[in-house]
Amino acid sequence: MDLSGQLSMEQQFKLKVLQEQVQGLSKEQAQEYLLEMFRQMMVKDNLVKNLLRNA
């Protein structure tokens, strides 16, 4: 497993697509999007922690 912080080619592509999608957002939309993304990342972190705890 590569934990070096590098993105795969597929991840780089997805990031570029996302960059193009968010460029047209208003400030309020961008803030809402950012908060939702962080919320989802925290949920993911909790799921991983729970899986590791129960492994």
Coordinates of C-alpha atoms in Angstrom, one line a residue:
M1 CA 0.0 0.0 0.0
D2 CA 1.4 3.4 -1.0
L3 CA 1.1 5.8 1.9
S4 CA 3.5 8.4 0.6
G5 CA 0.8 11.0 0.0
Q6 CA 1.0 10.8 -3.8
L7 CA -2.1 10.6 -5.9
S8 CA -2.7 7.9 -8.4
M9 CA -3.3 8.9 -12.0
E10 CA -7.0 8.2 -11.6
Q11 CA -7.1 10.4 -8.4
Q12 CA -5.3 13.2 -10.3
F13 CA -7.8 13.0 -13.1
K14 CA -10.7 13.1 -10.6
L15 CA -9.1 16.1 -8.9
K16 CA -8.8 17.9 -12.2
V17 CA -12.5 17.2 -13.0
L18 CA -13.5 18.5 -9.6
Q19 CA -11.4 21.6 -10.0
E20 CA -13.3 22.4 -13.3
Q21 CA -16.6 21.7 -11.6
V22 CA -16.1 24.0 -8.6
Q23 CA -14.7 27.0 -10.5
G24 CA -18.2 28.2 -11.3
L25 CA -19.4 28.0 -7.7
S26 CA -20.4 31.1 -5.7
K27 CA -18.6 31.7 -2.4
E28 CA -21.5 30.4 -0.4
Q29 CA -21.8 27.3 -2.6
A30 CA -18.0 26.7 -2.2
Q31 CA -18.3 27.0 1.6
E32 CA -21.2 24.5 1.7
Y33 CA -19.3 22.1 -0.6
L34 CA -16.2 22.3 1.6
L35 CA -18.0 21.7 4.8
E36 CA -19.9 18.7 3.3
M37 CA -16.6 17.3 2.0
F38 CA -15.0 17.6 5.5
R39 CA -18.0 16.0 7.1
Q40 CA -17.8 13.1 4.7
M41 CA -14.0 12.8 5.4
M42 CA -14.7 12.6 9.1
V43 CA -17.4 9.9 8.6
K44 CA -14.9 8.0 6.5
D45 CA -12.3 8.4 9.3
N46 CA -14.7 7.1 11.8
L47 CA -15.6 4.1 9.7
V48 CA -11.9 3.2 9.2
K49 CA -11.2 3.6 12.9
N50 CA -14.1 1.3 13.7
L51 CA -13.0 -1.3 11.2
L52 CA -9.5 -1.3 12.5
R53 CA -10.7 -1.6 16.1
N54 CA -12.9 -4.6 15.2
A55 CA -10.2 -6.3 13.1

